[in-house]
Amino acid sequence: MKSFEELVNTDDPGWPLVSEWIKTAKGKNLGNIYYFSPDGLEYEALDITYSQFLDFCFNKDLNVFYKGLRWDNWKADVKKIDGNQVFNFVPALWTIVFAKMKVAKNQFCLNSQIITSS
């Protein structure tokens, strides 16, 4: 088995971010899933294990989870982009600014950016 030092390139530009994740995780229940909360801008525990998270992703009703965050015809719009692209919504869908906007939900996709990775 390779050591930590052999596996990690600390010269990589992403290392400071990964290093911060490691510091954040110390002393916490590493068997549970954490996510970076976009509204709180910090890591939050989901209080579920990795197996429970996979069960949720594959066996639960994601339509309920995402209720209010999808627009009309979102499935057709998602089919138009490939695995190297994402939708970038400004303002973010979970913000108060978004909630106060008087635009139909189906227009958000049309006005959003499609970002392609390089």
mmCIF file of C-alpha atoms in Angstrom:
data_model
loop_
_atom_site.group_PDB
_atom_site.id
_atom_site.type_symbol
_atom_site.label_atom_id
_atom_site.label_comp_id
_atom_site.label_asym_id
_atom_site.label_seq_id
_atom_site.Cartn_x
_atom_site.Cartn_y
_atom_site.Cartn_z
ATOM 1 C CA MET A 1 0.000 0.000 0.000
ATOM 2 C CA LYS A 2 1.258 3.481 -0.869
ATOM 3 C CA SER A 3 1.745 6.073 1.829
ATOM 4 C CA PHE A 4 -0.213 9.320 2.027
ATOM 5 C CA GLU A 5 2.832 11.247 0.815
ATOM 6 C CA GLU A 6 3.103 9.004 -2.272
ATOM 7 C CA LEU A 7 -0.563 9.458 -3.137
ATOM 8 C CA VAL A 8 -0.879 13.218 -2.657
ATOM 9 C CA ASN A 9 0.709 15.910 -4.799
ATOM 10 C CA THR A 10 0.926 18.895 -2.444
ATOM 11 C CA ASP A 11 2.229 21.027 -5.339
ATOM 12 C CA ASP A 12 -1.105 20.655 -7.144
ATOM 13 C CA PRO A 13 -3.064 23.954 -7.270
ATOM 14 C CA GLY A 14 -6.056 22.180 -5.689
ATOM 15 C CA TRP A 15 -4.104 21.017 -2.643
ATOM 16 C CA PRO A 16 -4.988 24.022 -0.430
ATOM 17 C CA LEU A 17 -8.696 23.253 -0.881
ATOM 18 C CA VAL A 18 -8.224 19.540 -0.158
ATOM 19 C CA SER A 19 -6.038 20.396 2.820
ATOM 20 C CA GLU A 20 -8.818 22.602 4.198
ATOM 21 C CA TRP A 21 -11.323 19.746 3.768
ATOM 22 C CA ILE A 22 -9.031 17.468 5.754
ATOM 23 C CA LYS A 23 -8.680 20.033 8.554
ATOM 24 C CA THR A 24 -12.461 20.539 8.621
ATOM 25 C CA ALA A 25 -13.085 16.785 8.864
ATOM 26 C CA LYS A 26 -10.724 16.147 11.774
ATOM 27 C CA GLY A 27 -12.565 15.255 14.927
ATOM 28 C CA LYS A 28 -15.823 14.619 13.087
ATOM 29 C CA ASN A 29 -17.620 11.408 12.287
ATOM 30 C CA LEU A 30 -15.821 10.434 9.104
ATOM 31 C CA GLY A 31 -18.264 7.598 8.490
ATOM 32 C CA ASN A 32 -20.985 10.124 7.665
ATOM 33 C CA ILE A 33 -21.563 12.198 4.551
ATOM 34 C CA TYR A 34 -20.797 15.930 4.642
ATOM 35 C CA TYR A 35 -21.574 18.488 1.993
ATOM 36 C CA PHE A 36 -20.604 22.091 1.374
ATOM 37 C CA SER A 37 -23.762 24.036 2.035
ATOM 38 C CA PRO A 38 -24.243 26.741 -0.606
ATOM 39 C CA ASP A 39 -26.407 28.848 1.681
ATOM 40 C CA GLY A 40 -24.214 28.575 4.779
ATOM 41 C CA LEU A 41 -20.855 28.319 2.978
ATOM 42 C CA GLU A 42 -19.639 25.631 5.356
ATOM 43 C CA TYR A 43 -19.557 21.843 5.567
ATOM 44 C CA GLU A 44 -22.645 20.316 7.141
ATOM 45 C CA ALA A 45 -23.245 16.754 8.255
ATOM 46 C CA LEU A 46 -26.099 14.900 6.616
ATOM 47 C CA ASP A 47 -26.087 12.443 9.544
ATOM 48 C CA ILE A 48 -26.166 9.492 7.135
ATOM 49 C CA THR A 49 -23.513 6.998 6.099
ATOM 50 C CA TYR A 50 -22.206 6.581 2.567
ATOM 51 C CA SER A 51 -24.400 3.485 2.104
ATOM 52 C CA GLN A 52 -27.453 5.399 3.280
ATOM 53 C CA PHE A 53 -26.571 8.241 0.898
ATOM 54 C CA LEU A 54 -26.370 5.840 -2.058
ATOM 55 C CA ASP A 55 -29.689 4.287 -1.021
ATOM 56 C CA PHE A 56 -31.235 7.769 -0.977
ATOM 57 C CA CYS A 57 -29.810 8.634 -4.417
ATOM 58 C CA PHE A 58 -30.972 5.437 -6.096
ATOM 59 C CA ASN A 59 -34.082 4.398 -4.200
ATOM 60 C CA LYS A 60 -35.794 7.513 -2.878
ATOM 61 C CA ASP A 61 -37.949 10.134 -4.563
ATOM 62 C CA LEU A 62 -35.521 12.808 -5.770
ATOM 63 C CA ASN A 63 -38.457 14.770 -7.187
ATOM 64 C CA VAL A 64 -39.555 15.469 -3.623
ATOM 65 C CA PHE A 65 -36.005 16.456 -2.618
ATOM 66 C CA TYR A 66 -35.666 18.883 -5.538
ATOM 67 C CA LYS A 67 -39.218 20.238 -5.367
ATOM 68 C CA GLY A 68 -39.217 23.934 -6.167
ATOM 69 C CA LEU A 69 -35.714 23.899 -7.670
ATOM 70 C CA ARG A 70 -36.526 22.512 -11.127
ATOM 71 C CA TRP A 71 -38.062 24.425 -13.999
ATOM 72 C CA ASP A 72 -40.619 23.374 -16.605
ATOM 73 C CA ASN A 73 -38.983 21.213 -19.299
ATOM 74 C CA TRP A 74 -35.799 20.729 -17.246
ATOM 75 C CA LYS A 75 -35.399 17.158 -18.510
ATOM 76 C CA ALA A 76 -35.352 18.285 -22.158
ATOM 77 C CA ASP A 77 -32.843 21.052 -21.333
ATOM 78 C CA VAL A 78 -30.540 18.654 -19.481
ATOM 79 C CA LYS A 79 -30.573 16.263 -22.444
ATOM 80 C CA LYS A 80 -29.081 19.041 -24.611
ATOM 81 C CA ILE A 81 -25.827 19.271 -22.650
ATOM 82 C CA ASP A 82 -23.091 16.661 -22.333
ATOM 83 C CA GLY A 83 -21.220 15.337 -19.297
ATOM 84 C CA ASN A 84 -18.634 18.137 -19.535
ATOM 85 C CA GLN A 85 -21.170 20.938 -19.148
ATOM 86 C CA VAL A 86 -23.221 22.361 -16.282
ATOM 87 C CA PHE A 87 -25.944 24.928 -15.812
ATOM 88 C CA ASN A 88 -24.866 27.957 -13.796
ATOM 89 C CA PHE A 89 -27.790 29.912 -12.364
ATOM 90 C CA VAL A 90 -27.308 33.506 -11.309
ATOM 91 C CA PRO A 91 -28.783 34.232 -8.860
ATOM 92 C CA ALA A 92 -28.451 30.793 -7.284
ATOM 93 C CA LEU A 93 -31.725 28.860 -7.068
ATOM 94 C CA TRP A 94 -31.707 28.695 -3.262
ATOM 95 C CA THR A 95 -31.209 32.430 -2.638
ATOM 96 C CA ILE A 96 -33.737 34.964 -1.451
ATOM 97 C CA VAL A 97 -33.023 36.995 -4.594
ATOM 98 C CA PHE A 98 -34.124 34.051 -6.761
ATOM 99 C CA ALA A 99 -37.257 33.535 -4.672
ATOM 100 C CA LYS A 100 -38.262 37.187 -5.116
ATOM 101 C CA MET A 101 -37.794 37.246 -8.906
ATOM 102 C CA LYS A 102 -40.996 37.589 -10.930
ATOM 103 C CA VAL A 103 -39.843 35.464 -13.878
ATOM 104 C CA ALA A 104 -41.408 32.167 -14.900
ATOM 105 C CA LYS A 105 -39.307 29.166 -13.868
ATOM 106 C CA ASN A 106 -39.007 27.920 -17.439
ATOM 107 C CA GLN A 107 -37.114 31.109 -18.350
ATOM 108 C CA PHE A 108 -34.309 30.502 -15.866
ATOM 109 C CA CYS A 109 -32.794 27.749 -17.941
ATOM 110 C CA LEU A 110 -32.900 29.882 -21.058
ATOM 111 C CA ASN A 111 -31.208 32.750 -19.231
ATOM 112 C CA SER A 112 -28.653 30.591 -17.448
ATOM 113 C CA GLN A 113 -25.119 29.951 -18.628
ATOM 114 C CA ILE A 114 -24.023 26.609 -19.952
ATOM 115 C CA ILE A 115 -20.379 26.197 -18.962
ATOM 116 C CA THR A 116 -18.146 23.738 -20.770
ATOM 117 C CA SER A 117 -15.046 22.381 -19.038
ATOM 118 C CA SER A 118 -11.789 22.904 -20.881
#
